[in-house]
């Protein structure tokens, strides 16, 4: 099967500030929650940190040359909030100056910058005041967004407010496996709400500063596959859809929270902290929706003992994701199912109809067992197969009427993979973490051909 994409379809690659920049204490940058978390023993694989990462802060010119060689239409990257406005104090001019240089060199190379304002690196100074549990953090985020938009908006037109608020709130404040490492009930739900409130406030500030801006949000969404007709598994599927999708898609796209959420989380909160006008603020009109997809959700009901309400975490919903015997798993332990990607995009279209804006696939990719050959190259056929199959799945959704405008592979280069450290490799460019040498993989050449021909065969 040949998947053909329109001539104006955007092909890009993505990274995130803490995962690639390094220079963690240079030019006025202060610690983020990920600096604190990664330096806490036992939180990250082998105690690894983003102190150096890929040293993109000093090597961005080399990296842009690779992007130009790849033929990218656009590069999606995030700004490090602690570089620009580390706390309630003044703006850090040196931090803005780095992004000035990065944006200018991207434009000189013919690559459109797509900026994400928040990819999880909350200033530690704000976490010390309660972090995303507090409404004030949403206000501080809007202030930071305004600074960034006023400074870069003459050159940057595509803005993403948040990346994956599910991970920031549920993995960070409920499961405790991401920064700041909290395991809470109401606190995690407050974090999710205040992230979305921050999105709405930031969207307003960006549009005020940059009237011709394209503004969106990126959500990592689940394609939920019901595993049986047993009542418990049917309910598990509903709860999986709730926590993975609906608590974010419903407020952003429909201006409401799902009724099931009020029932499921009634034991841990009364939701009295949601302001009367919050949902109207959250449901700002979007120019696009960013969708990140990696694997399907197959929720299987599991027996669990209900703890005291004060100890229950928000993610304790009585299911686990099923893995089929013998199926291929990525290095992250994730099952591969490209057809579920098509299903997810069609679900969005069917669920939200005219309220759904155009979609960009802002992340999609695979960590696989990359092996450096004797010739120094990585022949990553698993990655080529995965990306090819998932691009074909996007094309299938487009053939069925879903308005998808672009695709950003995750990632441009191997980088710090959060709590997994440097073990998983997602890049189409190999990074030697001892020397920081960059080497394009076989997937780099393959993706370059896809970009040039707008075709996957």
PDB file of N, CA and C in Angstrom, residues 300-336:
ATOM      1  N   UNK A 300      -7.913  -3.893  31.290  1.00  0.00           N
ATOM      2  CA  UNK A 300      -8.456  -5.111  31.893  1.00  0.00           C
ATOM      3  C   UNK A 300      -8.733  -4.833  33.362  1.00  0.00           C
ATOM      4  N   UNK A 301      -9.966  -5.095  33.789  1.00  0.00           N
ATOM      5  CA  UNK A 301     -10.325  -4.841  35.182  1.00  0.00           C
ATOM      6  C   UNK A 301      -9.501  -5.712  36.110  1.00  0.00           C
ATOM      7  N   UNK A 302      -9.062  -5.121  37.210  1.00  0.00           N
ATOM      8  CA  UNK A 302      -8.321  -5.868  38.228  1.00  0.00           C
ATOM      9  C   UNK A 302      -8.935  -5.592  39.581  1.00  0.00           C
ATOM     10  N   UNK A 303      -8.902  -6.613  40.422  1.00  0.00           N
ATOM     11  CA  UNK A 303      -9.421  -6.445  41.777  1.00  0.00           C
ATOM     12  C   UNK A 303      -8.469  -5.580  42.582  1.00  0.00           C
ATOM     13  N   UNK A 304      -9.024  -4.686  43.352  1.00  0.00           N
ATOM     14  CA  UNK A 304      -8.177  -3.872  44.219  1.00  0.00           C
ATOM     15  C   UNK A 304      -8.974  -3.491  45.458  1.00  0.00           C
ATOM     16  N   UNK A 305      -8.256  -3.240  46.526  1.00  0.00           N
ATOM     17  CA  UNK A 305      -8.882  -2.838  47.770  1.00  0.00           C
ATOM     18  C   UNK A 305      -8.953  -1.322  47.840  1.00  0.00           C
ATOM     19  N   UNK A 306     -10.137  -0.814  48.064  1.00  0.00           N
ATOM     20  CA  UNK A 306     -10.315   0.624  48.144  1.00  0.00           C
ATOM     21  C   UNK A 306      -9.668   1.155  49.421  1.00  0.00           C
ATOM     22  N   UNK A 307      -8.633   2.013  49.300  1.00  0.00           N
ATOM     23  CA  UNK A 307      -8.000   2.561  50.502  1.00  0.00           C
ATOM     24  C   UNK A 307      -8.843   3.675  51.104  1.00  0.00           C
ATOM     25  N   UNK A 308      -8.395   4.152  52.250  1.00  0.00           N
ATOM     26  CA  UNK A 308      -9.045   5.318  52.829  1.00  0.00           C
ATOM     27  C   UNK A 308      -9.020   6.454  51.822  1.00  0.00           C
ATOM     28  N   UNK A 309     -10.066   7.263  51.790  1.00  0.00           N
ATOM     29  CA  UNK A 309     -10.171   8.314  50.777  1.00  0.00           C
ATOM     30  C   UNK A 309      -8.964   9.236  50.786  1.00  0.00           C
ATOM     31  N   UNK A 310      -8.400   9.483  51.950  1.00  0.00           N
ATOM     32  CA  UNK A 310      -7.265  10.381  52.015  1.00  0.00           C
ATOM     33  C   UNK A 310      -6.001   9.816  51.414  1.00  0.00           C
ATOM     34  N   UNK A 311      -5.967   8.488  51.183  1.00  0.00           N
ATOM     35  CA  UNK A 311      -4.771   7.854  50.646  1.00  0.00           C
ATOM     36  C   UNK A 311      -4.918   7.443  49.186  1.00  0.00           C
ATOM     37  N   UNK A 312      -6.096   7.537  48.635  1.00  0.00           N
ATOM     38  CA  UNK A 312      -6.316   7.080  47.264  1.00  0.00           C
ATOM     39  C   UNK A 312      -5.720   8.066  46.280  1.00  0.00           C
ATOM     40  N   UNK A 313      -4.947   7.562  45.310  1.00  0.00           N
ATOM     41  CA  UNK A 313      -4.397   8.426  44.277  1.00  0.00           C
ATOM     42  C   UNK A 313      -5.384   8.509  43.129  1.00  0.00           C
ATOM     43  N   UNK A 314      -5.294   9.585  42.357  1.00  0.00           N
ATOM     44  CA  UNK A 314      -6.293   9.855  41.326  1.00  0.00           C
ATOM     45  C   UNK A 314      -6.283   8.826  40.209  1.00  0.00           C
ATOM     46  N   UNK A 315      -5.155   8.156  40.017  1.00  0.00           N
ATOM     47  CA  UNK A 315      -5.042   7.195  38.917  1.00  0.00           C
ATOM     48  C   UNK A 315      -5.466   5.788  39.302  1.00  0.00           C
ATOM     49  N   UNK A 316      -5.898   5.585  40.542  1.00  0.00           N
ATOM     50  CA  UNK A 316      -6.310   4.261  41.005  1.00  0.00           C
ATOM     51  C   UNK A 316      -7.743   4.002  40.560  1.00  0.00           C
ATOM     52  N   UNK A 317      -7.891   3.470  39.327  1.00  0.00           N
ATOM     53  CA  UNK A 317      -9.221   3.291  38.756  1.00  0.00           C
ATOM     54  C   UNK A 317      -9.540   1.825  38.463  1.00  0.00           C
ATOM     55  N   UNK A 318      -8.737   0.909  38.986  1.00  0.00           N
ATOM     56  CA  UNK A 318      -9.099  -0.496  38.929  1.00  0.00           C
ATOM     57  C   UNK A 318      -8.928  -1.178  37.593  1.00  0.00           C
ATOM     58  N   UNK A 319      -7.888  -0.850  36.854  1.00  0.00           N
ATOM     59  CA  UNK A 319      -7.595  -1.580  35.627  1.00  0.00           C
ATOM     60  C   UNK A 319      -6.107  -1.536  35.339  1.00  0.00           C
ATOM     61  N   UNK A 320      -5.678  -2.469  34.499  1.00  0.00           N
ATOM     62  CA  UNK A 320      -4.326  -2.456  33.982  1.00  0.00           C
ATOM     63  C   UNK A 320      -4.385  -2.740  32.488  1.00  0.00           C
ATOM     64  N   UNK A 321      -3.366  -2.316  31.762  1.00  0.00           N
ATOM     65  CA  UNK A 321      -3.387  -2.476  30.317  1.00  0.00           C
ATOM     66  C   UNK A 321      -2.878  -3.861  29.936  1.00  0.00           C
ATOM     67  N   UNK A 322      -3.644  -4.531  29.077  1.00  0.00           N
ATOM     68  CA  UNK A 322      -3.358  -5.904  28.694  1.00  0.00           C
ATOM     69  C   UNK A 322      -2.285  -5.962  27.604  1.00  0.00           C
ATOM     70  N   UNK A 323      -1.368  -6.904  27.751  1.00  0.00           N
ATOM     71  CA  UNK A 323      -0.367  -7.199  26.724  1.00  0.00           C
ATOM     72  C   UNK A 323      -0.659  -8.593  26.184  1.00  0.00           C
ATOM     73  N   UNK A 324      -0.759  -8.728  24.864  1.00  0.00           N
ATOM     74  CA  UNK A 324      -1.028 -10.029  24.266  1.00  0.00           C
ATOM     75  C   UNK A 324       0.236 -10.887  24.250  1.00  0.00           C
ATOM     76  N   UNK A 325       0.059 -12.172  24.452  1.00  0.00           N
ATOM     77  CA  UNK A 325       1.193 -13.098  24.440  1.00  0.00           C
ATOM     78  C   UNK A 325       1.917 -13.038  23.091  1.00  0.00           C
ATOM     79  N   UNK A 326       3.223 -12.872  23.150  1.00  0.00           N
ATOM     80  CA  UNK A 326       4.040 -12.945  21.947  1.00  0.00           C
ATOM     81  C   UNK A 326       4.055 -11.717  21.067  1.00  0.00           C
ATOM     82  N   UNK A 327       3.336 -10.663  21.442  1.00  0.00           N
ATOM     83  CA  UNK A 327       3.318  -9.496  20.555  1.00  0.00           C
ATOM     84  C   UNK A 327       4.599  -8.679  20.707  1.00  0.00           C
ATOM     85  N   UNK A 328       4.932  -7.940  19.660  1.00  0.00           N
ATOM     86  CA  UNK A 328       6.143  -7.117  19.661  1.00  0.00           C
ATOM     87  C   UNK A 328       5.963  -5.951  20.624  1.00  0.00           C
ATOM     88  N   UNK A 329       6.950  -5.751  21.469  1.00  0.00           N
ATOM     89  CA  UNK A 329       6.953  -4.626  22.395  1.00  0.00           C
ATOM     90  C   UNK A 329       8.159  -3.750  22.104  1.00  0.00           C
ATOM     91  N   UNK A 330       7.988  -2.446  22.245  1.00  0.00           N
ATOM     92  CA  UNK A 330       9.103  -1.526  22.079  1.00  0.00           C
ATOM     93  C   UNK A 330      10.019  -1.615  23.293  1.00  0.00           C
ATOM     94  N   UNK A 331      11.137  -0.908  23.248  1.00  0.00           N
ATOM     95  CA  UNK A 331      12.057  -0.885  24.387  1.00  0.00           C
ATOM     96  C   UNK A 331      11.418  -0.264  25.626  1.00  0.00           C
ATOM     97  N   UNK A 332      10.328   0.449  25.458  1.00  0.00           N
ATOM     98  CA  UNK A 332       9.591   0.995  26.595  1.00  0.00           C
ATOM     99  C   UNK A 332       8.593  -0.023  27.154  1.00  0.00           C
ATOM    100  N   UNK A 333       8.464  -1.171  26.485  1.00  0.00           N
ATOM    101  CA  UNK A 333       7.479  -2.161  26.898  1.00  0.00           C
ATOM    102  C   UNK A 333       6.092  -1.891  26.360  1.00  0.00           C
ATOM    103  N   UNK A 334       5.993  -1.074  25.329  1.00  0.00           N
ATOM    104  CA  UNK A 334       4.703  -0.695  24.753  1.00  0.00           C
ATOM    105  C   UNK A 334       4.354  -1.572  23.553  1.00  0.00           C
ATOM    106  N   UNK A 335       3.106  -2.056  23.469  1.00  0.00           N
ATOM    107  CA  UNK A 335       2.695  -2.823  22.296  1.00  0.00           C
ATOM    108  C   UNK A 335       2.545  -1.916  21.076  1.00  0.00           C
ATOM    109  N   UNK A 336       2.761  -2.491  19.910  1.00  0.00           N
ATOM    110  CA  UNK A 336       2.692  -1.728  18.662  1.00  0.00           C
ATOM    111  C   UNK A 336       1.401  -2.094  17.930  1.00  0.00           C
TER     112      UNK A 336
END
